[in-house]
Amino acid sequence: MSGHLSGTAALWVLVLGSLLGLELIGKVPPTLHTPLMSGANAISGITLLAALALIGQAPTPGLKLIGAVALGFALFNVVGGFLVTDRMLAMFRRREAN
């Protein structure tokens, strides 16, 4: 066993992980979306590292492409999470007197 993930297996992991994420997020009430985003940022940070490792060690261009797609999804989630968290924290800042 070489320890490498085949292209088909990597694609299945990406597709099933994406569908599971959509299903789980769809079941969360809107009032919990912002706190959930903070936890998702931590998980997406791990996903970023895994995608970079896949891109760096992938034996085929197809696996590199799957890693790049996973990297894009994770980056989108991390940036969106930071924007949402910043917007939420802005609601609690004191307004400056002009």
XYZ file of N, CA and C in Angstrom:
294
model
N 0.849 -1.177 0.000
C 0.000 0.000 0.000
C 0.891 1.236 0.000
N 0.665 2.130 -0.924
C 1.532 3.287 -1.083
C 1.179 4.431 -0.146
N -0.045 4.453 0.393
C -0.436 5.538 1.278
C -1.027 6.722 0.549
N -1.093 6.655 -0.780
C -1.674 7.747 -1.546
C -3.138 7.470 -1.810
N -3.918 8.529 -1.833
C -5.340 8.449 -2.136
C -5.511 8.467 -3.645
N -6.341 7.580 -4.168
C -6.564 7.586 -5.614
C -7.411 8.794 -5.991
N -7.374 9.153 -7.247
C -8.148 10.303 -7.722
C -9.630 10.128 -7.487
N -10.139 8.936 -7.735
C -11.562 8.672 -7.527
C -11.918 8.786 -6.049
N -11.093 8.225 -5.191
C -11.359 8.290 -3.750
C -11.296 9.735 -3.249
N -10.337 10.508 -3.726
C -10.222 11.913 -3.306
C -11.434 12.708 -3.769
N -11.908 12.441 -4.972
C -13.091 13.136 -5.481
C -14.320 12.776 -4.653
N -14.452 11.502 -4.288
C -15.575 11.080 -3.456
C -15.526 11.752 -2.081
N -14.348 11.847 -1.497
C -14.216 12.513 -0.195
C -14.630 13.971 -0.314
N -14.197 14.652 -1.377
C -14.553 16.062 -1.573
C -16.058 16.223 -1.769
N -16.661 15.407 -2.628
C -18.094 15.525 -2.910
C -18.923 15.174 -1.676
N -18.625 14.059 -1.025
C -19.398 13.661 0.148
C -19.217 14.645 1.311
N -18.014 15.148 1.487
C -17.784 16.153 2.521
C -18.557 17.431 2.258
N -18.613 17.844 0.997
C -19.366 19.048 0.628
C -20.860 18.845 0.864
N -21.385 17.701 0.444
C -22.810 17.423 0.645
C -23.155 17.319 2.131
N -22.299 16.687 2.915
C -22.529 16.594 4.348
C -22.523 17.978 4.983
N -21.581 18.817 4.576
C -21.527 20.187 5.100
C -22.783 20.975 4.765
N -23.248 20.868 3.534
C -24.482 21.568 3.147
C -25.678 21.065 3.955
N -25.766 19.769 4.147
C -26.870 19.191 4.915
C -26.834 19.654 6.369
N -25.657 19.663 6.969
C -25.541 20.070 8.367
C -25.845 21.552 8.550
N -25.329 22.392 7.680
C -25.566 23.837 7.789
C -27.040 24.157 7.554
N -27.686 23.402 6.655
C -29.105 23.626 6.383
C -29.992 23.346 7.579
N -29.536 22.525 8.507
C -30.320 22.163 9.690
C -30.090 23.106 10.871
N -29.156 24.034 10.751
C -28.828 24.937 11.855
C -29.758 26.148 11.821
N -30.377 26.505 12.958
C -31.224 27.706 12.989
C -30.388 28.959 12.719
N -30.980 29.965 12.080
C -30.229 31.187 11.745
C -29.560 31.868 12.941
N -30.132 31.745 14.132
C -29.529 32.394 15.303
C -28.205 31.764 15.704
N -27.938 30.562 15.242
C -26.689 29.888 15.592
C -25.640 29.938 14.488
N -25.951 30.557 13.350
C -25.008 30.563 12.239
C -23.696 31.257 12.590
N -23.760 32.402 13.278
C -22.528 33.139 13.583
C -21.631 32.369 14.555
N -22.162 31.837 15.674
C -21.274 31.038 16.540
C -20.735 29.802 15.827
N -21.531 29.209 14.963
C -21.079 28.033 14.228
C -19.948 28.398 13.280
N -19.976 29.612 12.733
C -18.944 30.044 11.801
C -17.579 30.079 12.467
N -17.540 30.432 13.758
C -16.254 30.456 14.463
C -15.649 29.061 14.547
N -16.474 28.072 14.844
C -15.977 26.699 14.875
C -15.597 26.204 13.490
N -16.368 26.610 12.496
C -16.081 26.200 11.118
C -14.752 26.783 10.646
N -14.394 27.963 11.132
C -13.104 28.550 10.758
C -11.950 27.681 11.237
N -12.064 27.146 12.438
C -11.008 26.273 12.951
C -10.900 24.998 12.119
N -12.040 24.423 11.783
C -12.035 23.211 10.961
C -11.503 23.519 9.569
N -11.882 24.669 9.019
C -11.407 25.035 7.680
C -9.911 25.293 7.673
N -9.365 25.739 8.796
C -7.917 25.886 8.885
C -7.216 24.542 8.731
N -7.801 23.509 9.324
C -7.254 22.161 9.166
C -7.415 21.700 7.719
N -8.560 22.015 7.122
C -8.805 21.659 5.726
C -7.810 22.353 4.803
N -7.470 23.602 5.117
C -6.467 24.316 4.318
C -5.136 23.571 4.334
N -4.719 23.147 5.517
C -3.449 22.418 5.621
C -3.500 21.089 4.874
N -4.618 20.384 4.991
C -4.755 19.099 4.290
C -4.743 19.300 2.781
N -5.425 20.343 2.300
C -5.450 20.614 0.860
C -4.058 20.979 0.354
N -3.325 21.772 1.126
C -1.958 22.125 0.729
C -1.066 20.885 0.698
N -1.255 19.992 1.673
C -0.468 18.753 1.690
C -0.802 17.896 0.481
N -2.099 17.833 0.121
C -2.499 17.056 -1.046
C -1.902 17.644 -2.322
N -1.950 18.956 -2.442
C -1.388 19.603 -3.633
C 0.120 19.345 -3.714
N 0.794 19.427 -2.577
C 2.246 19.245 -2.568
C 2.703 17.814 -2.810
N 1.899 16.837 -2.421
C 2.325 15.445 -2.517
C 1.542 14.630 -3.523
N 0.622 15.259 -4.255
C -0.213 14.515 -5.194
C 0.630 13.963 -6.345
N 0.464 12.679 -6.631
C 1.255 12.079 -7.708
C 0.704 12.369 -9.107
N -0.552 12.836 -9.195
C -1.145 13.085 -10.510
C -1.725 14.494 -10.570
N -1.824 15.053 -11.774
C -2.438 16.381 -11.917
C -3.896 16.404 -11.474
N -4.613 15.278 -11.631
C -6.012 15.234 -11.200
C -6.148 15.421 -9.702
N -5.270 14.793 -8.936
C -5.296 14.964 -7.483
C -4.895 16.378 -7.084
N -3.963 16.961 -7.824
C -3.589 18.360 -7.557
C -4.789 19.273 -7.785
N -5.582 18.987 -8.819
C -6.777 19.783 -9.109
C -7.811 19.636 -7.991
N -8.028 18.414 -7.527
C -8.968 18.198 -6.425
C -8.485 18.931 -5.171
N -7.197 18.897 -4.911
C -6.639 19.637 -3.779
C -6.830 21.131 -3.935
N -6.686 21.635 -5.157
C -6.885 23.068 -5.406
C -8.341 23.461 -5.190
N -9.268 22.614 -5.606
C -10.694 22.892 -5.382
C -10.990 22.897 -3.883
N -10.467 21.913 -3.156
C -10.660 21.868 -1.707
C -10.052 23.099 -1.044
N -8.893 23.523 -1.522
C -8.249 24.729 -0.997
C -9.131 25.952 -1.230
N -9.709 26.049 -2.418
C -10.600 27.172 -2.724
C -11.821 27.200 -1.830
N -12.454 26.039 -1.619
C -13.622 25.966 -0.740
C -13.258 26.370 0.682
N -12.143 25.869 1.178
C -11.730 26.177 2.548
C -11.389 27.658 2.703
N -10.709 28.231 1.715
C -10.389 29.668 1.769
C -11.653 30.510 1.774
N -12.617 30.120 0.932
C -13.889 30.834 0.879
C -14.563 30.811 2.250
N -14.538 29.661 2.912
C -15.159 29.519 4.225
C -14.427 30.328 5.286
N -13.104 30.299 5.275
C -12.333 31.034 6.281
C -12.529 32.542 6.119
N -12.411 33.033 4.892
C -12.572 34.479 4.663
C -13.991 34.906 5.022
N -14.987 34.136 4.591
C -16.377 34.459 4.931
C -16.603 34.454 6.428
N -16.007 33.493 7.124
C -16.156 33.428 8.573
C -15.549 34.632 9.274
N -14.384 35.056 8.810
C -13.779 36.242 9.421
C -14.602 37.495 9.138
N -15.156 37.614 7.942
C -15.988 38.776 7.621
C -17.257 38.802 8.473
N -17.896 37.652 8.624
C -19.108 37.578 9.438
C -18.792 37.876 10.900
N -17.702 37.309 11.409
C -17.323 37.547 12.802
C -16.988 39.016 13.030
N -16.264 39.638 12.096
C -15.942 41.060 12.221
C -17.205 41.906 12.205
N -18.133 41.558 11.354
C -19.396 42.308 11.279
C -20.185 42.155 12.576
N -20.176 40.943 13.143
C -20.879 40.714 14.401
C -20.232 41.512 15.528
N -18.907 41.515 15.586
C -18.219 42.266 16.643
C -18.412 43.767 16.494
N -18.589 44.242 15.267
C -18.816 45.675 15.038
C -20.125 46.133 15.678
N -21.074 45.232 15.826
C -22.343 45.607 16.461
C -22.145 45.962 17.927
N -21.075 45.464 18.548
C -20.853 45.700 19.968
C -19.856 46.818 20.252
N -19.308 47.426 19.208
C -18.366 48.523 19.417
C -19.127 49.803 19.731
N -18.494 50.615 20.541
C -19.108 51.909 20.853
C -18.942 52.836 19.676
N -19.966 53.592 19.421
C -19.902 54.555 18.309
C -19.140 55.784 18.769
N -18.318 56.313 17.859
C -17.538 57.500 18.183
C -18.408 58.749 18.003
N -18.270 59.697 18.901
C -19.027 60.957 18.810
C -18.363 61.862 17.801
N -19.140 62.406 16.892
C -18.584 63.317 15.878
C -18.758 64.749 16.290
